[in-house]
CSV table of C-alpha atoms in Angstrom, one decimal:
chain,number,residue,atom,x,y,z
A,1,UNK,CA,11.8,-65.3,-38.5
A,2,UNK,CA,14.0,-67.6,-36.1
A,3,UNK,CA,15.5,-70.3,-37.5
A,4,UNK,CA,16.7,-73.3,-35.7
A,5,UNK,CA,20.3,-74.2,-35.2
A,6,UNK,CA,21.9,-76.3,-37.6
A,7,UNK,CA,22.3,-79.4,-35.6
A,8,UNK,CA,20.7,-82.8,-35.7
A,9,UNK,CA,17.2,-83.7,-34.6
A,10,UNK,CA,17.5,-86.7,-32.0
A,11,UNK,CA,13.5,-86.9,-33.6
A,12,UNK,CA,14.1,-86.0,-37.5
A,13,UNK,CA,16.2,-85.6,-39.8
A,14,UNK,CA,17.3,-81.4,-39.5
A,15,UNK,CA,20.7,-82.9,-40.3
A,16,UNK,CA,24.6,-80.9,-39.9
A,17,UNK,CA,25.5,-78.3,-42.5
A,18,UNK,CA,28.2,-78.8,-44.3
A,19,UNK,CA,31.3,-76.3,-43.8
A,20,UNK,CA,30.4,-74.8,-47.2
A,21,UNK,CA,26.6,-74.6,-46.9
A,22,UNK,CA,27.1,-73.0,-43.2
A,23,UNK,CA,29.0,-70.7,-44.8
A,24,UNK,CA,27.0,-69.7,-47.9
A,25,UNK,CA,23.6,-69.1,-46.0
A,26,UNK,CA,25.2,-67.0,-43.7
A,27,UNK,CA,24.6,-63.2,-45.0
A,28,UNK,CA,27.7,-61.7,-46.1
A,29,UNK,CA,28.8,-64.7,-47.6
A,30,UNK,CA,25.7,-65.1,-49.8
A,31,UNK,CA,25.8,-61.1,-50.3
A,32,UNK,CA,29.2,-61.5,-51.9
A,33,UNK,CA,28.4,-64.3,-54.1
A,34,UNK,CA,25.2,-62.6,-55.5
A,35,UNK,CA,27.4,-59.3,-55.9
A,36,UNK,CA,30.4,-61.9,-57.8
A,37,UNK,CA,27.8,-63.2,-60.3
A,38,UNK,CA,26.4,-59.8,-60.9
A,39,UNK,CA,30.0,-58.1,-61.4
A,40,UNK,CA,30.7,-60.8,-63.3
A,41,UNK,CA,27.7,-60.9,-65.6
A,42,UNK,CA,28.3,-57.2,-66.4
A,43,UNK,CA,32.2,-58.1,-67.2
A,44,UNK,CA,31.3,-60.3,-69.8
A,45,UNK,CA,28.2,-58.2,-71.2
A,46,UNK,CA,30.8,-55.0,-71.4
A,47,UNK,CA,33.8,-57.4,-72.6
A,48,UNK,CA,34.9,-58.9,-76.2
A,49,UNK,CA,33.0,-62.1,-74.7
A,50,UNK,CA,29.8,-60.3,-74.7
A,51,UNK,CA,28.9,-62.4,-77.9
A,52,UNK,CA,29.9,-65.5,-76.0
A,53,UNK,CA,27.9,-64.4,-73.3
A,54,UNK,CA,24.9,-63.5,-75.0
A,55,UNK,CA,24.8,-67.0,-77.2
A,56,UNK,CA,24.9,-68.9,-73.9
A,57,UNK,CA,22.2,-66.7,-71.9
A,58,UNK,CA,19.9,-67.1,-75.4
A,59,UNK,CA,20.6,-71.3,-75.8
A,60,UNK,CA,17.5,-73.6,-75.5
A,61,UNK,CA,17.1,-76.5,-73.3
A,62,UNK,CA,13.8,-78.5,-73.4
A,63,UNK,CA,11.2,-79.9,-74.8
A,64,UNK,CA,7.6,-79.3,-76.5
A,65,UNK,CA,4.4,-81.6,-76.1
A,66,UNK,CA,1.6,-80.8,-77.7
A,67,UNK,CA,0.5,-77.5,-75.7
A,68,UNK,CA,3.0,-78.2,-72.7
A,69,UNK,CA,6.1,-75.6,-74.1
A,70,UNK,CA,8.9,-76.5,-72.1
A,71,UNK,CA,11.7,-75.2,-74.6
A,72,UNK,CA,12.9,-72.5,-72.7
A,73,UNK,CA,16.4,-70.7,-73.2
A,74,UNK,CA,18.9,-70.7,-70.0
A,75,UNK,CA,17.7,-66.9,-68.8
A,76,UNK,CA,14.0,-68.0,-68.8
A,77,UNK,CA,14.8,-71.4,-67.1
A,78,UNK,CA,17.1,-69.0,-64.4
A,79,UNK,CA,14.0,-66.8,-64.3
A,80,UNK,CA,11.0,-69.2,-64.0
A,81,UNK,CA,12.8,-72.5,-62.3
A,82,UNK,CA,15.8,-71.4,-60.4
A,83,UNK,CA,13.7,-68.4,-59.0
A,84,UNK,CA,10.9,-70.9,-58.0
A,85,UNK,CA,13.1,-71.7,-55.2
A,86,UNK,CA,13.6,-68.5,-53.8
A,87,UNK,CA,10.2,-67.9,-53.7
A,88,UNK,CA,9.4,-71.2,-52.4
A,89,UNK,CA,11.6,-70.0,-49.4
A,90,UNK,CA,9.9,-66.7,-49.7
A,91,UNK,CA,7.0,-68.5,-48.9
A,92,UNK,CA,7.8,-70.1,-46.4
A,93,UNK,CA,9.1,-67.7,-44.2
A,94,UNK,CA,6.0,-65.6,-44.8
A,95,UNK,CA,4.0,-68.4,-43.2
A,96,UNK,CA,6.2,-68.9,-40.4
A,97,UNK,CA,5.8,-65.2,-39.7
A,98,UNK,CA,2.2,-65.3,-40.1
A,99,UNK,CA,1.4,-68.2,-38.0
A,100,UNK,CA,4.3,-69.2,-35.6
A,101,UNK,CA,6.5,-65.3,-36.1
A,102,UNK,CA,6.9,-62.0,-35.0
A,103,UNK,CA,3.8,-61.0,-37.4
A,104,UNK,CA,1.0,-63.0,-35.5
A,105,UNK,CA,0.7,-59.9,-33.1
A,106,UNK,CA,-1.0,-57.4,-35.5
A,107,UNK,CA,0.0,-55.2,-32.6
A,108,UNK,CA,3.5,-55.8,-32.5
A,109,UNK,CA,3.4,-56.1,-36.7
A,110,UNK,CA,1.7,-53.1,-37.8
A,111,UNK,CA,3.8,-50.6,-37.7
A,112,UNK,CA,6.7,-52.8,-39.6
A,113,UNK,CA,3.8,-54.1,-42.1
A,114,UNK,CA,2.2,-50.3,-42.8
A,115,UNK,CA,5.9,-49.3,-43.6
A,116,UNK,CA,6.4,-52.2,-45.8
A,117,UNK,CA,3.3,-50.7,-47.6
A,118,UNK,CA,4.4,-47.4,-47.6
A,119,UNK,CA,7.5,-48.6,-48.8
A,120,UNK,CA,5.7,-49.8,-51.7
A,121,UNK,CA,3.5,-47.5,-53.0
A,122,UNK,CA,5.4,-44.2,-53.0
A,123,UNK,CA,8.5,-45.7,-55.3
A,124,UNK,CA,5.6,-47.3,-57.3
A,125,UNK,CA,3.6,-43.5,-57.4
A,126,UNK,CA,6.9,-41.4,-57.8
A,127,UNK,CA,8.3,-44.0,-60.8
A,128,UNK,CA,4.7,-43.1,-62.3
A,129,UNK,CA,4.6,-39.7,-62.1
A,130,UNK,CA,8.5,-39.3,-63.7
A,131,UNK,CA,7.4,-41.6,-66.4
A,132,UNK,CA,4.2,-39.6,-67.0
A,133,UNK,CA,5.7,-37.7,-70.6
A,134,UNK,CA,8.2,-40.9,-70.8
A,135,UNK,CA,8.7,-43.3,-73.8
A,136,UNK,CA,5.7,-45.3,-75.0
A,137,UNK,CA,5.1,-48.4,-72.8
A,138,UNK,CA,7.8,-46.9,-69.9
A,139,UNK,CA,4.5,-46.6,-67.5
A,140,UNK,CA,4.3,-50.6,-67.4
A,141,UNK,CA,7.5,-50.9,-65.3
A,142,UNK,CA,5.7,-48.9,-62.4
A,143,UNK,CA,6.6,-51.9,-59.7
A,144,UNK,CA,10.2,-52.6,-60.7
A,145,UNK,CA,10.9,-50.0,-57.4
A,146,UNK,CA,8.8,-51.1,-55.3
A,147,UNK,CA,11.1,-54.5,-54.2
A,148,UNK,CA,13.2,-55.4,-51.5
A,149,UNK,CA,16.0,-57.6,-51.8
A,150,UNK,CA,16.3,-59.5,-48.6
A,151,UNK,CA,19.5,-61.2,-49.0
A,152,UNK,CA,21.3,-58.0,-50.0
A,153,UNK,CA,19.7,-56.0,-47.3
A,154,UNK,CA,20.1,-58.2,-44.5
A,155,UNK,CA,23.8,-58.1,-46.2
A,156,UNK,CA,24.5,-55.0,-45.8
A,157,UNK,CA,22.9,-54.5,-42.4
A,158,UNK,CA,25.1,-57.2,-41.2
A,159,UNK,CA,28.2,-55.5,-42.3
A,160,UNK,CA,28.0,-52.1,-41.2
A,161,UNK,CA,25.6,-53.0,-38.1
A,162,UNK,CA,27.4,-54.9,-35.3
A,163,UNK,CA,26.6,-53.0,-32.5
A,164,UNK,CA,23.2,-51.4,-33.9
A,165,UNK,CA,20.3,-52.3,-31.9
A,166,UNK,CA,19.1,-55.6,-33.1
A,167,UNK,CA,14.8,-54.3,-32.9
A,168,UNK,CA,16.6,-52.4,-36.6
A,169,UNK,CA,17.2,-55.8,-38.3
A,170,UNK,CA,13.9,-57.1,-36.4
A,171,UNK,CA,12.0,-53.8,-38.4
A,172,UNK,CA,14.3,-54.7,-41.6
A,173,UNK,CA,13.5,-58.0,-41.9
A,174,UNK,CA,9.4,-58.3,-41.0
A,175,UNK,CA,9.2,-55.5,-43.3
A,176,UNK,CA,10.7,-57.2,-46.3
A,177,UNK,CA,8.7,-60.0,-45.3
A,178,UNK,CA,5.8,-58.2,-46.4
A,179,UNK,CA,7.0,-56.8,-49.2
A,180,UNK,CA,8.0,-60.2,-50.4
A,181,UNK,CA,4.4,-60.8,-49.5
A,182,UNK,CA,3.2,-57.4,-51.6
A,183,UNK,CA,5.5,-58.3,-54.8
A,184,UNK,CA,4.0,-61.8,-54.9
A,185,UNK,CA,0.8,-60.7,-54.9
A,186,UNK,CA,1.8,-57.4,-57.6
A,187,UNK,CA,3.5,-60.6,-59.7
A,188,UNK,CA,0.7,-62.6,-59.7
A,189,UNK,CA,-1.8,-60.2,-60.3
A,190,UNK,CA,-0.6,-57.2,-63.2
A,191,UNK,CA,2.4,-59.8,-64.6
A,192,UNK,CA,-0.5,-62.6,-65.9
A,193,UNK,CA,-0.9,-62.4,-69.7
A,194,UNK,CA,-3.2,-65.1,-72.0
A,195,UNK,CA,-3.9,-66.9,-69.0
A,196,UNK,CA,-4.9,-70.9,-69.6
A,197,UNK,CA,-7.4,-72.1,-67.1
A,198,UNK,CA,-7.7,-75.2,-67.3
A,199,UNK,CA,-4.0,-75.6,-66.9
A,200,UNK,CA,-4.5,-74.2,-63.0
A,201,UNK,CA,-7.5,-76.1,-63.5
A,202,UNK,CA,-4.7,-79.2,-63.9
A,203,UNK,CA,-2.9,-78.0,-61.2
A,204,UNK,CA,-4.9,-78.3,-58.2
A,205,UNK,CA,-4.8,-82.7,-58.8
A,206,UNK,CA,-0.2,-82.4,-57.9
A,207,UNK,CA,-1.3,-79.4,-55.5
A,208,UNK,CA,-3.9,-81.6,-53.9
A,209,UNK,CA,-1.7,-84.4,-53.6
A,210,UNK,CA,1.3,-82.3,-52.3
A,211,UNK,CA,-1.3,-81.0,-49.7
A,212,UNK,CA,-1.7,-84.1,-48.4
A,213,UNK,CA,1.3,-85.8,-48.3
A,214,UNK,CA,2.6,-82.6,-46.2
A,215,UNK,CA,-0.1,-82.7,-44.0
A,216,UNK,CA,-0.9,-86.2,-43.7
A,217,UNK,CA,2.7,-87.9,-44.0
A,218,UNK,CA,4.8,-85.3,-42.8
A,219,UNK,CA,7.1,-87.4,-40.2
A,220,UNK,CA,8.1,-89.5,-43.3
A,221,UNK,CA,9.6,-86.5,-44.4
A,222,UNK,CA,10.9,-85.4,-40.9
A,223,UNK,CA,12.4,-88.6,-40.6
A,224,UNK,CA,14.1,-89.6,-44.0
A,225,UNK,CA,16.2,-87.0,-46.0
A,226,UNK,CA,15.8,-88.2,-49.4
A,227,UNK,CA,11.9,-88.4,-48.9
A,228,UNK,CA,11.0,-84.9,-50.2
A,229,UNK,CA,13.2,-85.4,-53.4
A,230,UNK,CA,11.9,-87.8,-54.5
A,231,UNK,CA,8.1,-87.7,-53.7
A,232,UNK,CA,7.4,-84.0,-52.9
A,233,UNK,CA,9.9,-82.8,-56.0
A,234,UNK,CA,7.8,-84.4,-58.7
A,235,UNK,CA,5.2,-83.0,-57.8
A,236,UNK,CA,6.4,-79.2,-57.5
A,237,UNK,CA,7.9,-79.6,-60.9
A,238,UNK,CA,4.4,-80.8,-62.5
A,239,UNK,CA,2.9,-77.8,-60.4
A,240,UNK,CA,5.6,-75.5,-62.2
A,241,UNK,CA,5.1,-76.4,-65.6
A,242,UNK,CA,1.4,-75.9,-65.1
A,243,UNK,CA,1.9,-73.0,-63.9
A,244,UNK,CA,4.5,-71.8,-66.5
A,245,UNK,CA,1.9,-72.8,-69.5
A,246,UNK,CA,-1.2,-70.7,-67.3
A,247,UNK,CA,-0.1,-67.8,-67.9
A,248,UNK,CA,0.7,-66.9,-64.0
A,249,UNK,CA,4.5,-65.9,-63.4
A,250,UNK,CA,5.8,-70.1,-62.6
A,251,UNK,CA,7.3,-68.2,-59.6
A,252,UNK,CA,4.0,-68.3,-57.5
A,253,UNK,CA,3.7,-72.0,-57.8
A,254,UNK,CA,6.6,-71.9,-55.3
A,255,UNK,CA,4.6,-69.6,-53.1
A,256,UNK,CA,1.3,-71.7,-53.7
A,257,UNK,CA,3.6,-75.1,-52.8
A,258,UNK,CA,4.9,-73.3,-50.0
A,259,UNK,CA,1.7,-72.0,-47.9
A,260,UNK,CA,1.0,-76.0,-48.2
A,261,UNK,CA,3.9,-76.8,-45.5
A,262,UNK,CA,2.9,-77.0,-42.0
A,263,UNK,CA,4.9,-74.7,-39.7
A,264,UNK,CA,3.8,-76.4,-36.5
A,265,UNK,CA,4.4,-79.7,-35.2
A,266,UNK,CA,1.9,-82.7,-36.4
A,267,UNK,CA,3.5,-85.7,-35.4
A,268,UNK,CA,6.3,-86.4,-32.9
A,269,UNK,CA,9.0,-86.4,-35.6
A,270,UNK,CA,8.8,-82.5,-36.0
A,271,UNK,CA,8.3,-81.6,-32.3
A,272,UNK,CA,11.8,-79.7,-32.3
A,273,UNK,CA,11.3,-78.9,-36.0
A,274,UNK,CA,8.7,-78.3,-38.0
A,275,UNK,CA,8.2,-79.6,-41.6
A,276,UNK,CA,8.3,-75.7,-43.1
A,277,UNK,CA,11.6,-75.1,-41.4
A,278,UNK,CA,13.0,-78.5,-42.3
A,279,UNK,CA,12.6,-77.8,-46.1
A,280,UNK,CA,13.8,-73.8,-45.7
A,281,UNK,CA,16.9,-75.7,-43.9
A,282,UNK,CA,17.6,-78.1,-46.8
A,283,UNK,CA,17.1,-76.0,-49.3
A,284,UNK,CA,18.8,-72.4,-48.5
A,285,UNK,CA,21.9,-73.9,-49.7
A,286,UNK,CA,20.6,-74.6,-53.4
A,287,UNK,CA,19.0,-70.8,-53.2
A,288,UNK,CA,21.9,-68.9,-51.7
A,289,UNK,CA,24.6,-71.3,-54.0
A,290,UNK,CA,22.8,-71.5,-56.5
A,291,UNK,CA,19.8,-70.2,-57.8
A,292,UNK,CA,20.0,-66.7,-57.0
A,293,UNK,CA,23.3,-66.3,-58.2
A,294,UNK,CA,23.0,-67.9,-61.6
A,295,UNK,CA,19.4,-65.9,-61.8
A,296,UNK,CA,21.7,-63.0,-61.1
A,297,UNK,CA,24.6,-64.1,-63.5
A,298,UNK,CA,21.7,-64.3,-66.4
A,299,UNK,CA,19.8,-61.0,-65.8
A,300,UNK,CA,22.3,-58.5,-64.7
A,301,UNK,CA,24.6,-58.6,-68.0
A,302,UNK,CA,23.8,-55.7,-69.2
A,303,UNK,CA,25.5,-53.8,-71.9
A,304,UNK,CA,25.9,-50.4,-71.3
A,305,UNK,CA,27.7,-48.9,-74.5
A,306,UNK,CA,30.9,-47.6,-72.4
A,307,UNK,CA,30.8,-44.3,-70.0
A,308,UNK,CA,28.2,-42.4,-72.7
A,309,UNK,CA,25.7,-45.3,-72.5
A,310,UNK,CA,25.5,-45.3,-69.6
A,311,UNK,CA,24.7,-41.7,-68.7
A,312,UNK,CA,22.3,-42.0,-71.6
A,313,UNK,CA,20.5,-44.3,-69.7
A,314,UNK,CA,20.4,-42.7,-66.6
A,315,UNK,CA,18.8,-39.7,-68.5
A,316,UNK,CA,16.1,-41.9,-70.1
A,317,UNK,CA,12.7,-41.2,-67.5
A,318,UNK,CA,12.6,-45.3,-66.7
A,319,UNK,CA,16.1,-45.8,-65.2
A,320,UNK,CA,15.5,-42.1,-63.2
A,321,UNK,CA,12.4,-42.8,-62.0
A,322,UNK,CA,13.5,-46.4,-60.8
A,323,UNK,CA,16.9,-44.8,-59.1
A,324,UNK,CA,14.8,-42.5,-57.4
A,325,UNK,CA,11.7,-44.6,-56.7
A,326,UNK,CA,14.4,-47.0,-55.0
A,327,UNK,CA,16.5,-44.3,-53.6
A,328,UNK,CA,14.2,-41.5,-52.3
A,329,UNK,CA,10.8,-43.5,-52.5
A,330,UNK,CA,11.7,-46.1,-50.4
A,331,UNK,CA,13.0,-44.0,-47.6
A,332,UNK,CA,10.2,-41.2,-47.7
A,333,UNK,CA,7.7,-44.3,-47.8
A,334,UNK,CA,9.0,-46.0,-45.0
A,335,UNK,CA,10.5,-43.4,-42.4
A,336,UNK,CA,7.0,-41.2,-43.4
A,337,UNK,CA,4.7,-44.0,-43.0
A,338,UNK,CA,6.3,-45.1,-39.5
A,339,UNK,CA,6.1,-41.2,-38.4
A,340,UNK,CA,1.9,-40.7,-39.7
A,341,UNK,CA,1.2,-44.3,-38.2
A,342,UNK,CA,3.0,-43.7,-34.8
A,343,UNK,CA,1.9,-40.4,-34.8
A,344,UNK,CA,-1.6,-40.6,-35.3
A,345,UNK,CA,-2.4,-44.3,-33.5
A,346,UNK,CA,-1.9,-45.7,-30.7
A,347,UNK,CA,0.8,-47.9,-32.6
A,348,UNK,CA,4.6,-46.9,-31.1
A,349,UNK,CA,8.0,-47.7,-32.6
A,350,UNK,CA,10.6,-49.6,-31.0
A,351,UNK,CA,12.2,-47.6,-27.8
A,352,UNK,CA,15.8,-48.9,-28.9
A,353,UNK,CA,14.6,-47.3,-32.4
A,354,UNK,CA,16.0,-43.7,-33.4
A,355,UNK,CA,15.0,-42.0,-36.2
A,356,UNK,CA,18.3,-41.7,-37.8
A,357,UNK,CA,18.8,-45.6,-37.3
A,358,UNK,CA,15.2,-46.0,-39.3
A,359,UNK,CA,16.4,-43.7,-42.4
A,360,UNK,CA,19.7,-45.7,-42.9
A,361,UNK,CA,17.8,-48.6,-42.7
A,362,UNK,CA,15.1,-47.1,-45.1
A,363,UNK,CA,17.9,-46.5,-47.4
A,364,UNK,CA,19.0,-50.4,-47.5
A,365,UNK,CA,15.4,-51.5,-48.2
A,366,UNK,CA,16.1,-49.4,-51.8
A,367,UNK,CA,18.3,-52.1,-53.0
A,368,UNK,CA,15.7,-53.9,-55.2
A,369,UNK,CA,17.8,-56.5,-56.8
A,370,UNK,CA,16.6,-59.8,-57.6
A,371,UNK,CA,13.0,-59.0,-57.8
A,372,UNK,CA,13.6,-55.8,-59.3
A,373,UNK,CA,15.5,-57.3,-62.1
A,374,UNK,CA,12.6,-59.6,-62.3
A,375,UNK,CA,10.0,-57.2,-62.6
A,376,UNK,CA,12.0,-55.7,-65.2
A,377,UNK,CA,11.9,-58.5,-67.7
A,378,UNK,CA,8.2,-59.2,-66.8
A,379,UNK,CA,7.7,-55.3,-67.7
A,380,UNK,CA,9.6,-55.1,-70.9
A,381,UNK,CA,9.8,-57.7,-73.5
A,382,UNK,CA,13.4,-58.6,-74.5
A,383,UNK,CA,13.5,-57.0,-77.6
A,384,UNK,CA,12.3,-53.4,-75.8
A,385,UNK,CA,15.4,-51.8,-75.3
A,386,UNK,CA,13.9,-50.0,-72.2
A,387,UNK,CA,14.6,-53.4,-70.5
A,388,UNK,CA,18.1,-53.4,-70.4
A,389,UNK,CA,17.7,-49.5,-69.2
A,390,UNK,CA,14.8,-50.3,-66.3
A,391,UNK,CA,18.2,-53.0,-65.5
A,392,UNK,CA,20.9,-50.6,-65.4
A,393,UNK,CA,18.2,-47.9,-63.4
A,394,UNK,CA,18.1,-51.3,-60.5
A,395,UNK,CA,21.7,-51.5,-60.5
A,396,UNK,CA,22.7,-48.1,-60.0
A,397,UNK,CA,19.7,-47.7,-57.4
A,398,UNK,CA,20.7,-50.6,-55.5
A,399,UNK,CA,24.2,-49.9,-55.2
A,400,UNK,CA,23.1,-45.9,-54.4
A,401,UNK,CA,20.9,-47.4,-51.6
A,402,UNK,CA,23.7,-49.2,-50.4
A,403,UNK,CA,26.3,-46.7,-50.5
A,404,UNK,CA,24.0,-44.5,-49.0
A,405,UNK,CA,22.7,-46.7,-45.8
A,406,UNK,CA,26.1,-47.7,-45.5
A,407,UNK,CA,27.1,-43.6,-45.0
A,408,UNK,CA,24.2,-43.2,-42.5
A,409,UNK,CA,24.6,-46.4,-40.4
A,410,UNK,CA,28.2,-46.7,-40.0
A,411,UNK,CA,28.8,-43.5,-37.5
A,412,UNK,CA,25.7,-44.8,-36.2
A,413,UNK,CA,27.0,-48.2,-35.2
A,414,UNK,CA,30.5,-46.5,-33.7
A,415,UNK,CA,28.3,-44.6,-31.2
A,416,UNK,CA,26.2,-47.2,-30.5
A,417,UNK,CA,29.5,-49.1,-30.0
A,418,UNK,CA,31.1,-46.4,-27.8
A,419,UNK,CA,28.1,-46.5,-25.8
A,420,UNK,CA,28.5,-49.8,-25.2
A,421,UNK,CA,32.1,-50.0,-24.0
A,422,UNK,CA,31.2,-47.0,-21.8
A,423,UNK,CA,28.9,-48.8,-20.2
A,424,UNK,CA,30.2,-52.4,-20.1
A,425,UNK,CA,27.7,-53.5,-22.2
A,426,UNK,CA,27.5,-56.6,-24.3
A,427,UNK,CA,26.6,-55.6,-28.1
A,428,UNK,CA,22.9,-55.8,-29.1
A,429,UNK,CA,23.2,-56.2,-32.7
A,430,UNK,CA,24.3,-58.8,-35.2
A,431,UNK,CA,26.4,-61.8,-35.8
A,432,UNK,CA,28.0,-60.6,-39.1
A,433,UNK,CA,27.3,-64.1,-40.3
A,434,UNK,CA,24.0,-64.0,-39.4
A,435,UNK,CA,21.5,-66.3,-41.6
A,436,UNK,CA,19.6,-64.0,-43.6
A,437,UNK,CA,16.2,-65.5,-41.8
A,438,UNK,CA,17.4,-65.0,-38.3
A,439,UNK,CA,15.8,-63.2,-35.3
A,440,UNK,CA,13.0,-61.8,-37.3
């Protein structure tokens, strides 16, 4: 996905960063952060402050009316609302790349998009079979490997990549794309319990409205800053709670709001930018500063019980089959699908592509992350001890993925960059600051 330069709009209102917000959605910035609340989240879990830690993640804030339960404690608002946001964003770079993006040429798209499925479905099938003699209810957590975390992938890709060819982040990031697009849809569809419909039933008057206003007055919100606050934010909140009282995950109601946004120009006030990439602009800050890393702070505290609980849960069959699912599944899903699809179609990968380039890549899509962690509380209650286990499985896998891509791609990107000075060239890879929805 290419997103536009933060400058003003002599038509709109696509208004200057801030020194701090150009620095937090750029990706090793945000990387760090989201790696600082984690670290520090695990501190306090493993500390003499667990207690205090605890208290605070379990505190209620809210209110109940009637059937409308808004009395959620700090780790379920983190999970429900601040997540909202990222998949709002989520959503809306999936539309860009499916409308205005690299991913409305199936023929340039496919092979990424079959790898994204691949990528998918053989962590999902190898966490399966693991668990198959594994503790009662471990089966449910099937999709907690099958996730991508974008922000910590493009991370990582910008740190150890400056001088790999930049078609790899292209692959990296239309591929987490669509398995953004796979996890919403995995979400929506096996995490919906005692679903309510007439509260989606409710829904569809704010998501109606939002529709409209999008569509209909979308240079008011080109034009003035404060417009989407405080006309289009209502409404997403009512959508929210709606959804959060159905019964589907509140998450998707970002992803529903999101679909909403035009990504090309209707009027004259988003001719250099449209509506969709206005509101990703304004609101990456609040995701990268914010959201994610306070999601982050409230789910990765786990305690581990010292050096022998943790190797006692790395024996249990959940954490192994996530670590592997992440760490092996992801890169025999990806690098084999791209090899059976370009082998046996017409379909052919990148020429800057190697294949030693595509398994370090491969081996960054395994850090799950943020959605992992989220599938993990939607597969285990909070009582079921296996959740904190499924948690510590995504935190070693992700920083084994890491480790591991990191191992592959670094001598990579030294030859790459030899080759380069050899032959005068200027590098073809990444900005290390690069914002996590560039150049797709």
């Amino acid at each position: 996905m290419t997103t536009p330069p933060a400058q003003p709009s002599r038509l709109g209102t696509y208004r200057t960063y801030t020194r701090f917000e150009a620095v937090i959605t750029r990706a090793i910035p945000g990387g760090a952060l989201l790696l600082a609340a984690t670290v520090l989240a695990l501190l306090l879990a493993n500390s003499p402050a667990s207690g205090a830690y605890l208290a605070l993640r379990d505190v209620h804030l809210g209110f109940e009316i009637g059937p409308l339960n808004l009395d959620l404690s700090l780790a379920h608002w983190a999970a429900d609302g601040l997540l909202a946001i990222f998949f709002f964003l989520a959503g809306l770079e999936l539309k860009q790349e499916f409308t205005v993006g690299d991913l409305r040429s199936p023929k340039k798209a496919f092979v990424p998009i079959a790898a994204a499925f691949g990528g998918v479905a053989v962590p999902a099938i190898l966490y399966t079979v693991i668990n198959l003699g594994g503790p009662e209810g471990a089966a449910g957590g099937w999709a907690i490997p099958a996730a991508t975390d974008i922000a910590f992938a493009v991370a990582i890709l910008a740190l150890v990549g400056s001088s790999l060819p930049a078609a790899l982040r292209t692959f990296l990031l239309t591929l987490a794309i669509v398995d953004d697009l796979i996890a919403i849809t995995i979400i929506a569809i096996f995490y919906t319990s005692d679903l309510r419909l007439w509260f989606l039933a409710l829904a569809i008057v704010p998501i109606a409205l939002y529709r409209w206003l999008v569509t209909k007055h979308e240079a008011l919100f080109a034009r003035n800053y404060w417009s989407a606050w405080v006309i289009l934010l209502p409404l997403a909140l009512i959508t929210w709670a709606l959804f959060l009282n159905s019964g589907v995950h509140a998450t998707i109601a970002g992803v529903v709001l999101a679909f909403l946004v035009p990504t090309k120009s209707l009027s004259a006030h988003t001719r250099e930018h449209s509506l969709s990439h206005t509101l990703e602009h304004r609101l990456r800050p609040l995701s990268s500063a914010f959201a994610v890393p306070v999601f982050a702070f409230f789910s990765a505290g786990v305690a581990v019980g010292g050096l022998s609980g943790l190797v006692e849960s790395w024996q249990s069959t959940v954490a192994l089959g996530i670590i592997v699912g992440l760490v092996g599944g992801k890169i025999l899903g990806i690098v084999g699908t791209t090899f059976l699809v370009t082998k046996l179609t017409s379909a052919r990968l990148d020429t800057d592509l190697r294949w030693p380039d595509m398994i370090g890549m491969a081996s960054i899509a395994g850090i799950g992350f943020t959605v992992s962690l989220l599938v993990s509380e939607l597969s285990f209650s909070a009582e079921d001890p296996l959740q904190d286990v499924a948690k510590v499985g995504v935190l070693t896998a992700s920083a084994l993925a890491a480790v591991l891509g990191a191992a592959i791609l670094l001598p990579r990107n030294r030859m790459y960059a030899r080759q380069q000075r050899e032959s005068g060239a200027a590098p073809d890879g990444y900005d290390r600051g690069a914002d996590w929805g560039a150049d797709a």
